[in-house]
Coordinates of C-alpha atoms in Angstrom, one line a residue:
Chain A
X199 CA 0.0 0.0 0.0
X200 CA 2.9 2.5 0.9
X201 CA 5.0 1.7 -2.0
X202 CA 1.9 2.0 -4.1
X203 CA 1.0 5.5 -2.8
X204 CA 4.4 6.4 -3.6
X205 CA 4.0 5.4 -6.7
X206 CA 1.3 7.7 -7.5
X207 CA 3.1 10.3 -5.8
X208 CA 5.5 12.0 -8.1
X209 CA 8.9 11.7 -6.8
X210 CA 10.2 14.8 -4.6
X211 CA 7.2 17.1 -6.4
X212 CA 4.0 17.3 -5.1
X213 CA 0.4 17.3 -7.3
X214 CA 0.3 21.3 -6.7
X215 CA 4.2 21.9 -7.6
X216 CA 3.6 19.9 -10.8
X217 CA 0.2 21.7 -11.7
X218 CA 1.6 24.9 -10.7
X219 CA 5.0 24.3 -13.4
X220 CA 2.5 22.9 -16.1
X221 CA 0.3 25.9 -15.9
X222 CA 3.0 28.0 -16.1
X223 CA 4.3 26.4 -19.1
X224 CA 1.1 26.7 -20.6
X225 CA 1.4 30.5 -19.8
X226 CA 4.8 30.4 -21.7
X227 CA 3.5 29.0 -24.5
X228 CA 0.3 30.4 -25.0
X229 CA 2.3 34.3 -24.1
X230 CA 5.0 33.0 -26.6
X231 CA 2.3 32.5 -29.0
X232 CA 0.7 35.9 -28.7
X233 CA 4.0 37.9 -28.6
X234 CA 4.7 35.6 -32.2
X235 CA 1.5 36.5 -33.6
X236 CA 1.2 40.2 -32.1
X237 CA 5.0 40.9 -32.9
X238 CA 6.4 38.8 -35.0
X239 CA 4.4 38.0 -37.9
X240 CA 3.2 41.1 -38.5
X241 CA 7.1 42.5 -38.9
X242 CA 6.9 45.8 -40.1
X243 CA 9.5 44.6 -42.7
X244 CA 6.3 43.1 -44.5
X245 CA 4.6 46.7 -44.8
X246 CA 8.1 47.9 -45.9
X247 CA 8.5 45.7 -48.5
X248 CA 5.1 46.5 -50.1
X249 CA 6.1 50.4 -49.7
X250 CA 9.4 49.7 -51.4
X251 CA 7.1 47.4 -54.0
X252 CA 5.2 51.1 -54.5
X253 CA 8.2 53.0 -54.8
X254 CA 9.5 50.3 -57.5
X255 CA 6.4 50.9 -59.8
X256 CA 6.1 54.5 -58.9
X257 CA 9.7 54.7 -60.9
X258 CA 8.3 52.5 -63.5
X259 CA 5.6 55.2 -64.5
X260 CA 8.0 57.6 -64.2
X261 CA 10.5 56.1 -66.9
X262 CA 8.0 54.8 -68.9
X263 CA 5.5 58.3 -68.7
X264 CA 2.7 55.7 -69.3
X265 CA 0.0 58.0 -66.9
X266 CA -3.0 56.3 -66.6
X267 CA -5.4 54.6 -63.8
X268 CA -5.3 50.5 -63.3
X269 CA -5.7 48.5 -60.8
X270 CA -2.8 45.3 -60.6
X271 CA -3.7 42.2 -58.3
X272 CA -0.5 40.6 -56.4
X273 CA -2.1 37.2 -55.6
X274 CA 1.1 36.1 -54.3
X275 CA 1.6 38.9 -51.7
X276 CA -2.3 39.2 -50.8
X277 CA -2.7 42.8 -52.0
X278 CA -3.2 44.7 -54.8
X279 CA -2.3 48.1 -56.3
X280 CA -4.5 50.8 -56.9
X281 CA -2.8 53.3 -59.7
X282 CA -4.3 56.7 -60.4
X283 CA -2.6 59.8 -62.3
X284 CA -4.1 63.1 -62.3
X285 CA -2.6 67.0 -63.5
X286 CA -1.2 69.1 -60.8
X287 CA -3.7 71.9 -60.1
X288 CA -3.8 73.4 -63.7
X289 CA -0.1 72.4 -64.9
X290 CA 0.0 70.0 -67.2
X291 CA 3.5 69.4 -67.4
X292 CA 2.8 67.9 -63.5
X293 CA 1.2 64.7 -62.8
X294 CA 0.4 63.4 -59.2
X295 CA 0.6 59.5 -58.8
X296 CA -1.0 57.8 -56.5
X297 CA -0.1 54.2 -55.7
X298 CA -2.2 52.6 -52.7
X299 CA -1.7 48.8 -51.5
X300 CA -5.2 47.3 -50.4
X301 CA -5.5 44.1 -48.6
X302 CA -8.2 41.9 -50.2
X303 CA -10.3 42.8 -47.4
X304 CA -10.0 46.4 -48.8
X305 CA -7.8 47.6 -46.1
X306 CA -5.4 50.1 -47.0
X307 CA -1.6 48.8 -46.7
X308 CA 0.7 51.2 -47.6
X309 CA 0.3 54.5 -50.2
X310 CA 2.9 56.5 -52.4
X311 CA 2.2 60.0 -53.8
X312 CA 4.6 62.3 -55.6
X313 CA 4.7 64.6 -58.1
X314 CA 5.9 63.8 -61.6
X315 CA 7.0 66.0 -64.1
X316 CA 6.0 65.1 -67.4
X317 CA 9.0 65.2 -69.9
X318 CA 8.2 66.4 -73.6
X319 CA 10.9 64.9 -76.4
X320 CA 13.0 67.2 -75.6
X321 CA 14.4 66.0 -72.1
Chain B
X37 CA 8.9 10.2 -15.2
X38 CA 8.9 14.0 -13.2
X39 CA 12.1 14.5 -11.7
X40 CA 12.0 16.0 -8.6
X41 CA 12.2 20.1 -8.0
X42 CA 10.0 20.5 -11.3
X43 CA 8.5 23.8 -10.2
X44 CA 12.5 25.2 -9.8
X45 CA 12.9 23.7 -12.7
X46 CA 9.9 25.3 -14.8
X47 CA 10.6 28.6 -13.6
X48 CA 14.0 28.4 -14.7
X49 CA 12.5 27.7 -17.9
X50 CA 10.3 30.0 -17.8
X51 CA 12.8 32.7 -17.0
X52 CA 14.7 31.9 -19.7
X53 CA 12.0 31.9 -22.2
X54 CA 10.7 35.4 -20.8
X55 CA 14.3 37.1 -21.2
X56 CA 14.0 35.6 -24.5
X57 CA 10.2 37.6 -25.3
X58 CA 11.7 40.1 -23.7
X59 CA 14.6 40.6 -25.7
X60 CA 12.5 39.4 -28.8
X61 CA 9.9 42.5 -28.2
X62 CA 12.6 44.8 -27.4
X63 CA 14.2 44.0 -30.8
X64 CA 10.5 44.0 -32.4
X65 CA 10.3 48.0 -30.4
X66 CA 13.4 48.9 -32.2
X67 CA 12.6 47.7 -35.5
X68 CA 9.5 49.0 -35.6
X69 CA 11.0 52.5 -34.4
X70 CA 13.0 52.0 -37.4
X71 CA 10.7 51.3 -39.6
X72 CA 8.6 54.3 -38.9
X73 CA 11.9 56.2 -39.2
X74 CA 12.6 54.5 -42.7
X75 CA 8.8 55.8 -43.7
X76 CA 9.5 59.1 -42.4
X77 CA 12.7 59.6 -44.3
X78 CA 11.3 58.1 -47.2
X79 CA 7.9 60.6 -47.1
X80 CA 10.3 63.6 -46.5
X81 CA 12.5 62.5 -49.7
X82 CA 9.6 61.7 -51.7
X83 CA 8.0 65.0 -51.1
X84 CA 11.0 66.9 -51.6
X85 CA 11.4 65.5 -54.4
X86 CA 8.0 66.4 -55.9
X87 CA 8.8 70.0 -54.5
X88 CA 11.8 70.0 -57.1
X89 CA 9.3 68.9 -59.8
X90 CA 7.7 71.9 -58.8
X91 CA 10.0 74.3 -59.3
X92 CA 10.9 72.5 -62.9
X93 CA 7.3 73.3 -64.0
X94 CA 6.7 76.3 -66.1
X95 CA 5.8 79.7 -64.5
X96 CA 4.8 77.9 -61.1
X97 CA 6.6 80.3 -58.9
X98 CA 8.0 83.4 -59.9
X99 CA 11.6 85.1 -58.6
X100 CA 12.6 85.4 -54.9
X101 CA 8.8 83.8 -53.7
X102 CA 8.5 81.6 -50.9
X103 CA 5.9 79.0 -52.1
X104 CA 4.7 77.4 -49.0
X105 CA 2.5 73.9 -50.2
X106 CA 0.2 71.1 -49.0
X107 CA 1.1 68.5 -51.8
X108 CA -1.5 66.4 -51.6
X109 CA -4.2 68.1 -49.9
X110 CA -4.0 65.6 -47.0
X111 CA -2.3 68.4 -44.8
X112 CA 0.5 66.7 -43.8
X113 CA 2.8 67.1 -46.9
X114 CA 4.2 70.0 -46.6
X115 CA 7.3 71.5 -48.6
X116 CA 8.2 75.1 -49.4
X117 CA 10.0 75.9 -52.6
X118 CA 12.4 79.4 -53.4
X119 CA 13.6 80.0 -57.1
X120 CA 16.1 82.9 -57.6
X121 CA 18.2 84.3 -60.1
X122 CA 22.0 83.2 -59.8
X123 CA 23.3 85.1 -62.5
X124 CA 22.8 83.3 -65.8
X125 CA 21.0 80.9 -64.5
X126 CA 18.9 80.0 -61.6
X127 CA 18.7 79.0 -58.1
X128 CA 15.9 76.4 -57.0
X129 CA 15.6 75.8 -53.1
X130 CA 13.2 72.8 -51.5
X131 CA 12.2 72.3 -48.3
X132 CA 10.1 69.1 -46.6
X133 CA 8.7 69.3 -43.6
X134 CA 7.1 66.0 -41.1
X135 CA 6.7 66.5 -37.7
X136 CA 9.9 68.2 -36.7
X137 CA 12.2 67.0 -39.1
X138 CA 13.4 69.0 -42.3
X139 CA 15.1 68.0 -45.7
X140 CA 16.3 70.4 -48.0
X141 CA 18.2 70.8 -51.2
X142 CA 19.4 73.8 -53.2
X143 CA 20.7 73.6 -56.8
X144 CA 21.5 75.3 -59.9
X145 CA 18.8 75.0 -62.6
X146 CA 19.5 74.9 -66.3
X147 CA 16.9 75.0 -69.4
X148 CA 16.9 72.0 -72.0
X149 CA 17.7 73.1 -75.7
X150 CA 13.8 73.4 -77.5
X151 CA 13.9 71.9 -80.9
X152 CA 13.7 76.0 -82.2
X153 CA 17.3 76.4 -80.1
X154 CA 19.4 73.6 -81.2
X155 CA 21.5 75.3 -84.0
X156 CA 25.1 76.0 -84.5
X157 CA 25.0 78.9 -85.8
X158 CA 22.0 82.0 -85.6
X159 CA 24.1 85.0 -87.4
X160 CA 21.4 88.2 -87.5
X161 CA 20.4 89.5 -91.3
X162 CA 22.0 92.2 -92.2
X163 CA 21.6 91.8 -95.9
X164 CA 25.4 90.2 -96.5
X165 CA 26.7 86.7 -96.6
X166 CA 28.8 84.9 -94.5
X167 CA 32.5 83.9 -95.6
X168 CA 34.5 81.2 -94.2
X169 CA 37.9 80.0 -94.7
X170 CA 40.8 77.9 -93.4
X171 CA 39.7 74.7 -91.7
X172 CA 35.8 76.2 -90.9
X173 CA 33.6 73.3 -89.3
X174 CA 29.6 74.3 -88.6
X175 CA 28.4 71.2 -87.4
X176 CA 24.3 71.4 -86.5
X177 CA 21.9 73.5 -88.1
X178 CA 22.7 77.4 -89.3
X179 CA 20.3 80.2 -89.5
X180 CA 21.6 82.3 -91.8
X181 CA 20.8 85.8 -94.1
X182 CA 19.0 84.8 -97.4
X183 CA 22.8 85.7 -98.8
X184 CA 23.9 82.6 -97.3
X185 CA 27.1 81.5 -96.9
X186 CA 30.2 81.2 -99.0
X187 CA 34.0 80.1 -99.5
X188 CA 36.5 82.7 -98.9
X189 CA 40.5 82.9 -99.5
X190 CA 41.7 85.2 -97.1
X191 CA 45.2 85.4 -95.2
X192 CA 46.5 83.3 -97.9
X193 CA 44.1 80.6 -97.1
X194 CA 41.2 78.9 -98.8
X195 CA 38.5 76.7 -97.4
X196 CA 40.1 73.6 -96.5
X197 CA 36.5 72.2 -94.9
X198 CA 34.0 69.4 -96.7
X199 CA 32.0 70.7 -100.1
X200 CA 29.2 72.0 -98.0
X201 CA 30.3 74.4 -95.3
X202 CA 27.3 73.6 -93.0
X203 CA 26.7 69.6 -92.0
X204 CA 23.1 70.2 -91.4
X205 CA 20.0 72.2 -92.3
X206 CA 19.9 76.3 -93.0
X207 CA 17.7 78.2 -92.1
X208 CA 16.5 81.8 -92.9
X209 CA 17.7 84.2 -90.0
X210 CA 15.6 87.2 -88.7
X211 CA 17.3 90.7 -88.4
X212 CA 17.5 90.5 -84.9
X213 CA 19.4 87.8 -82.6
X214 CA 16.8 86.3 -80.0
X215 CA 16.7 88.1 -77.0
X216 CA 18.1 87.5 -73.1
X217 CA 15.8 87.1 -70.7
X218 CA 15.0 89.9 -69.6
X219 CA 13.9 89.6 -65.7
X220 CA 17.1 88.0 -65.5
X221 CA 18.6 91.4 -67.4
X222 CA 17.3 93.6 -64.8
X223 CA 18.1 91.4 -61.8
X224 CA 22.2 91.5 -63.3
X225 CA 21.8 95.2 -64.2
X226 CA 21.1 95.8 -60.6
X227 CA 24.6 94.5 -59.0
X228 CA 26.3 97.2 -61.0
X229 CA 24.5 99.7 -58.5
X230 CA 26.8 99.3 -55.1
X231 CA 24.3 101.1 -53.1
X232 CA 22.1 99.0 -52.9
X233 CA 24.2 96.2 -51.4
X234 CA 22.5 95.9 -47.7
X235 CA 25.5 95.2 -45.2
X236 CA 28.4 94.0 -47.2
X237 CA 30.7 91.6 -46.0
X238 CA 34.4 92.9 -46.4
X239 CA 37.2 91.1 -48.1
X240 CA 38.7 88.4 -46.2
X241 CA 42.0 88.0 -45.9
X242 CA 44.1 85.7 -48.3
X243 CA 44.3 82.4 -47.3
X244 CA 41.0 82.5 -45.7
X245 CA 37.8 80.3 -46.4
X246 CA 34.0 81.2 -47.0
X247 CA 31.5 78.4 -47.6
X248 CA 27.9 80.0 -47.5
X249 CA 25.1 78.0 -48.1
X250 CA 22.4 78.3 -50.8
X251 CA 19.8 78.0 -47.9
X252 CA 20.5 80.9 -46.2
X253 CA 20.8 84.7 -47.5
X254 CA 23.3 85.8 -50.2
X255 CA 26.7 86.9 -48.5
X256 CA 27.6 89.9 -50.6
X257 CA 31.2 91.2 -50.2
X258 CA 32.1 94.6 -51.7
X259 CA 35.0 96.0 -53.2
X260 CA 35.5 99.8 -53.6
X261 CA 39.2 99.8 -55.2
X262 CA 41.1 97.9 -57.7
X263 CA 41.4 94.6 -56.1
X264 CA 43.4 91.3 -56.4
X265 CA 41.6 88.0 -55.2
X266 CA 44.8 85.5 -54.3
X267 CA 44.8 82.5 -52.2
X268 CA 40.9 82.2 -51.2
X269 CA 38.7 79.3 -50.8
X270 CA 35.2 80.8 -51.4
X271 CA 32.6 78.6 -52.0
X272 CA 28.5 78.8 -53.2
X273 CA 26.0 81.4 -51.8
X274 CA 28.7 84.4 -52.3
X275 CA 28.3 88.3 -54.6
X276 CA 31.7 89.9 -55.0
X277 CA 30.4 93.5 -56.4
X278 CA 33.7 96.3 -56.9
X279 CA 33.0 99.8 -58.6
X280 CA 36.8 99.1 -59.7
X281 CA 38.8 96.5 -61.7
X282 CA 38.8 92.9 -60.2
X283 CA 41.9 90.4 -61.0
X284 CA 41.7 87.1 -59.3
X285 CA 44.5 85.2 -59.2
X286 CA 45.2 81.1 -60.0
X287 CA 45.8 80.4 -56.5
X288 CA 42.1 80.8 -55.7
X289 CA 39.7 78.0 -55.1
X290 CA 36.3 79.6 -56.2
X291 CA 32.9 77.5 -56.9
X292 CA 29.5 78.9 -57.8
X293 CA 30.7 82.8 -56.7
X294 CA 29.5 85.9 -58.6
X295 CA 31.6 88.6 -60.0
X296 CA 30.3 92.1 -60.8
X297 CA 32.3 94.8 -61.7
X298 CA 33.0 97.0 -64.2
X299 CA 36.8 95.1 -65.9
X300 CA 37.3 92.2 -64.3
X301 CA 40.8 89.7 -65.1
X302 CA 41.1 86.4 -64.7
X303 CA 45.0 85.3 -64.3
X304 CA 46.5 82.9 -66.8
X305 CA 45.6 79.5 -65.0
X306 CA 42.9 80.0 -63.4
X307 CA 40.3 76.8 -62.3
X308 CA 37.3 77.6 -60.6
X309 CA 33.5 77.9 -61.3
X310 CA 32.4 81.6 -61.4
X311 CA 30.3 83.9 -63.0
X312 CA 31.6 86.7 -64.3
X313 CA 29.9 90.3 -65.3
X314 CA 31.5 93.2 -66.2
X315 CA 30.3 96.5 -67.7
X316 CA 33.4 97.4 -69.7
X317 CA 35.9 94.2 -70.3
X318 CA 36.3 90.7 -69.1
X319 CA 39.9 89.5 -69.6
X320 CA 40.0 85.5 -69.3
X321 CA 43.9 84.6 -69.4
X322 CA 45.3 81.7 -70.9
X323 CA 45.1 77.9 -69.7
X324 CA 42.0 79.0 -67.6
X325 CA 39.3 76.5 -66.9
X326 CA 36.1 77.8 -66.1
X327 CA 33.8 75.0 -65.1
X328 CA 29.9 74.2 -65.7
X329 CA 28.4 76.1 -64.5
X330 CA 30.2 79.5 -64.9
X331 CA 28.9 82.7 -67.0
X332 CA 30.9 85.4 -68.7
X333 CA 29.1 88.1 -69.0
X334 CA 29.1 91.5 -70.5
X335 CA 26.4 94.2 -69.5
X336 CA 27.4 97.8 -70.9
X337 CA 25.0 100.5 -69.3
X338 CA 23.2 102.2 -71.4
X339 CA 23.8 105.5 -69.5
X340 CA 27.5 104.5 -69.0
X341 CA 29.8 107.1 -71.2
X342 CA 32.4 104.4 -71.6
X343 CA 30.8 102.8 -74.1
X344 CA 30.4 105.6 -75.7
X345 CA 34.1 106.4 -76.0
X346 CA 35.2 102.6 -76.9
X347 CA 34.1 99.1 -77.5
X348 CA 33.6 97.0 -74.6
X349 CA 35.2 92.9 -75.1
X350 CA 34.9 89.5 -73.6
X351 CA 38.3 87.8 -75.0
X352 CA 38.8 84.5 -74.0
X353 CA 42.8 83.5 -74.1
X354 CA 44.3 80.6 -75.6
X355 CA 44.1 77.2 -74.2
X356 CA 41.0 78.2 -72.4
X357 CA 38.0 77.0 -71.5
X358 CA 34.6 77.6 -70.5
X359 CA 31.9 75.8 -69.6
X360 CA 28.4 77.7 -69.8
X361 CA 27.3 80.8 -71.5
X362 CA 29.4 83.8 -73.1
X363 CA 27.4 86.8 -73.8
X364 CA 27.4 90.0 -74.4
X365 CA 25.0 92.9 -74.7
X366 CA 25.1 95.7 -76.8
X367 CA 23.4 98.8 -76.8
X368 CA 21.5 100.7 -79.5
X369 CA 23.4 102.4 -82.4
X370 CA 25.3 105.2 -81.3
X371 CA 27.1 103.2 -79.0
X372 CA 30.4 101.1 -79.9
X373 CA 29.5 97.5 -80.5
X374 CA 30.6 95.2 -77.8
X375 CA 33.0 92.4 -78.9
X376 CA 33.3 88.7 -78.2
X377 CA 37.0 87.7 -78.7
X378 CA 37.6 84.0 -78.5
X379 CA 41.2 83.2 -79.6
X380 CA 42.9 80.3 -81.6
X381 CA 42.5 77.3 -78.9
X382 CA 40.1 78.5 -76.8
X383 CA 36.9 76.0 -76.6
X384 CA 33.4 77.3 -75.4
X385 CA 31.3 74.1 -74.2
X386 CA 27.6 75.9 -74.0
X387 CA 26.1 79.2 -75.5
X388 CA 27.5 82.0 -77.1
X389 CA 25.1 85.0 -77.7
X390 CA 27.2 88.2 -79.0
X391 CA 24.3 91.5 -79.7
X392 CA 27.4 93.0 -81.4
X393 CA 30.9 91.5 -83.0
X394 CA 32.0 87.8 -82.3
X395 CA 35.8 87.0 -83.4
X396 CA 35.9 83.6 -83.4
X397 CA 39.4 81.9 -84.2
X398 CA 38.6 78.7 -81.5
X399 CA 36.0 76.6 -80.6
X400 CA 32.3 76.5 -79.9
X401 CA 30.7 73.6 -79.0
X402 CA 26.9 74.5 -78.4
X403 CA 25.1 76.9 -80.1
X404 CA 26.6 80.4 -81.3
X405 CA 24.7 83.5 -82.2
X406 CA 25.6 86.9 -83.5
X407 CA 25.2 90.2 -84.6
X408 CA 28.2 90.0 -86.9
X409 CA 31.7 88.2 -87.4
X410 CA 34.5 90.0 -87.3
X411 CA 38.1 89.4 -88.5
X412 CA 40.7 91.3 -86.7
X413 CA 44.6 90.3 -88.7
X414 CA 47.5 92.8 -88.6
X415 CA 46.6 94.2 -91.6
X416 CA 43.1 94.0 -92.1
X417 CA 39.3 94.2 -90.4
X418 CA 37.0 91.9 -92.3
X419 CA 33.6 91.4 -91.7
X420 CA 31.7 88.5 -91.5
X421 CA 34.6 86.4 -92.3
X422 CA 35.3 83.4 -90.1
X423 CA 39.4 81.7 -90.5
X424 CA 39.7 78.4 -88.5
X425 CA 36.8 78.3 -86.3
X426 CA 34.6 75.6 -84.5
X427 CA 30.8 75.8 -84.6
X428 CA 29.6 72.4 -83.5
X429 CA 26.4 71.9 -81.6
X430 CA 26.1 67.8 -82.5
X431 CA 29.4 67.3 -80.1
X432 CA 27.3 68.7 -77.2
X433 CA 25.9 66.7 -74.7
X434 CA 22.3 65.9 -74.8
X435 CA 22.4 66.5 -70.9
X436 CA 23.8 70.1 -71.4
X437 CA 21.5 72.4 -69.4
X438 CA 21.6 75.8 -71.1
X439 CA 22.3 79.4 -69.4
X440 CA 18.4 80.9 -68.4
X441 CA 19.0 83.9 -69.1
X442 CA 20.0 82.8 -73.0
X443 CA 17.1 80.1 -73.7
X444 CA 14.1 80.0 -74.1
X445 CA 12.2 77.3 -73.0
X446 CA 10.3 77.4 -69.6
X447 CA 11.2 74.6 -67.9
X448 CA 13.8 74.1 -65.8
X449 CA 16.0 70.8 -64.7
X450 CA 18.6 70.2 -61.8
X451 CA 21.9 71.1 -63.6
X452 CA 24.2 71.0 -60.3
X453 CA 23.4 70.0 -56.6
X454 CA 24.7 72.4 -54.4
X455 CA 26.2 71.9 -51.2
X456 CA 24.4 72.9 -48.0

């Protein structure tokens, strides 16, 4: 009877020290878990690399001077790229380009605006 | 099986994996903080650099404004843009504002070559042909009086150049040369008036060094005697103006400074980029190197008596070279006609625009335009004669950004970043 009760008592820990360390490593791991998902999976990194994405075809329309309005879907990234050009106030020598990365849930991502100048042939 | 001492154990653990989330998060803080950093540099760059595009746009802002803008009507965009007159050319300043942080840039502006400007040659009708002899090249187009042009043999030389003196197309010229800007006119005119310098600067002494930024007011420093510059290190946002004759010396180390006065000298070896105005004579020695972008610059008075008594000159030495504009103004008849004297050897990369004589025994890569050649040899004048001379627009580079003040296109471009 003794040895069997000492069996079922844990050697040297007792039922509450060995619930106490499992719920704490439960806490660990669930706390690990948030600070991954809270922290680390959204890396702002991601939101940069979209932004730099932006910046990439911003300088595309700008070597190309191909100024219009589109709309590109990046399946692979989850997002896709509103374009839209428009004159400057009354200057039409001065586009404004607008480049916004939406979620597919519509939410907005990142945006890019500048100010082009439009070169004639002789630039 | 549980060893014993598993709660010690666990929290060691667990300490452990908290310094670790700790030290994860605080990395995570930093990054982020970085990040937002990265956007904010990258917003203020962005929007700066839209503000240049701003001041490259035709009539957007007009002389010595401060042009204070919401880009993009969001309200947090903000730049302010400056454009001023820097002799020949012009001076654009940007400024982009986010939170508390501020970018700027300053930096010379030059004028592309519209399809009207790129010629080799403009020579005014006056109702006589042009000769040329010796080894004559006119590369690029030619606007030229319905006399056109013809072969000469003059100082015992024929024309030694190809069967058709110009290599592209001619055109008819109109009786007078295009015009200088002329806000740009008025705004050199007015250095020539020393009173109205507010609180010059004085000379400093040689061996010392000025570096003035673009960003903050012009430093003017006035001369009132016949002055030699020699061992100074002056650099950008800097007006010399003398009522007397300036020399400045080899030794100097000059970029983007401005020279008014009524003769000024430039010493044999001279390397620097300057402009240069003078009411009477600008004397550019030989083996000078005036880099992009420099000016020289003659602006007779039209009140002034001197030119009344003899003709005022640019002459550019042998072994020379500039890199901008050359010009000179001339005033109505009655007057002497100013001259433009560029001798055998001596290369202009840029514009030449002479409202009176042009002697032209070297090298003009641009565009050249003129009143009238002259022909100065020890025995004789001849007029409208060109011997061995240069006219070669092809040869200059696409990315040449003209003189302001001498084109006439609207729109501007970044032709040097200045230092701030």
């Amino acid at each position: 009877m003794i040895r069997s009760a000492n069996m079922k008592k844990l050697k040297g820990s007792s039922l509450v020290e060995v619930l106490t360390a499992m719920l704490i490593l439960v806490t660990m791991i669930s706390l690990s878990t948030a600070v991954y998902v809270r922290f680390i999976s959204l890396q702002p990194h991601k939101q940069l690399n979209i932004q730099e994405e932006l910046a990439q075809l911003a300088w595309e329309v700008k070597q190309n001077q191909l100024f219009d309005n589109k709309q590109v879907d990046l399946h692979e990234q989850g997002i896709y790229i509103r374009q839209e050009c428009s004159a400057y106030q009354d200057h039409a020598d001065l586009i404004v380009l607008s480049l916004a990365a939406y979620s597919h849930r519509d939410k907005l991502i990142a945006s890019h605006h500048e100010i082009i100048f439009r070169q004639d042939e002789n630039h | 099986m549980i060893k014993a001492g598993a709660l010690t154990l666990v929290l060691a653990i667990s300490l452990i994996m908290l310094s670790f989330l700790a030290a994860m998060m605080t990395m995570q803080q930093y990054s982020r903080q970085h990040a937002a950093e990265w956007r904010k540099n990258t917003v203020l760059e962005r929007n700066l650099h839209s503000a240049t595009q701003l001041l490259f746009a035709k009539e957007f802002i007009s002389y010595e404004d401060t042009a204070w803008i919401d880009l993009f009507g969001y309200g947090t965009d903000t730049v302010s843009i400056i454009k001023k007159p820097w002799g020949a050319y012009e001076v654009g300043v940007a400024n982009s504002y986010l939170s508390h942080d501020t970018l700027s840039c300053a930096m010379v502006m030059g004028t592309p070559f519209s399809p009207q400007e790129r010629y080799a040659l403009y020579i005014a009708n006056e109702d006589r042909p042009l000769s040329v002899s010796g080894n004559t090249i006119i590369k690029g187009d030619a606007y030229l009086p319905p006399a056109g042009i013809r072969k000469a043999y003059i100082e015992g030389k024929s024309y030694e150049g190809p069967d058709h003196p110009v290599d592209g197309k001619i055109h008819e010229s109109n009786a007078v040369l295009p015009s200088l800007a002329p806000a740009l006119l008025n705004y050199l005119q007015s250095f020539f008036d020393t009173g109205n310098l507010v609180e010059p600067f004085p000379l400093p002494v040689a061996g010392d060094s000025i570096h003035h930024s673009f960003l903050h007011p012009t430093l003017f420093i006035a001369l009132q005697n016949p002055a030699a510059l020699s061992g100074m290190n002056l650099n950008g946002n800097i007006v010399i103006v003398s009522d007397s004759t300036v020399t400045i010396t080899a030794n100097n180390a000059l970029e983007d400074v401005l020279f008014f006065a009524p003769c000024i000298i430039v010493e044999e070896g001279f390397k620097g980029s300057v402009q240069l105005f003078a009411k009477d004579s600008i004397l550019v020695g030989k083996n000078c190197l005036l880099d992009y972008p420099s000016a020289v610059g003659l602006i007779p008075g039209q009140d002034d008596p001197s030119v009344m008594e003899f003709s005022p000159y640019i002459h550019i030495d042998s072994a020379s070279t500039v890199w901008g504009a050359v010009f000179a103004q001339s005033m109505d008849s009655g007057h002497f006609m100013s001259e433009i004297r560029i001798r055998p050897g001596a290369t202009v990369y840029g514009q030449i625009h002479a409202e009176g004589l042009l002697e032209m025994r070297g090298s003009a890569i641009g565009s050249t335009r003129c009143r009238r050649f002259k022909l100065q040899t020890p025995s004789t004048l001849y007029e409208n004669f060109v011997l061995d001379a240069t006219l070669n627009f092809k040869d200059l580079s696409p990315d040449y950004r003209g003189a302001p003040l001498l084109g006439s296109s609207g729109t501007r471009t970044a032709s040097k970043w200045l230092a701030q």
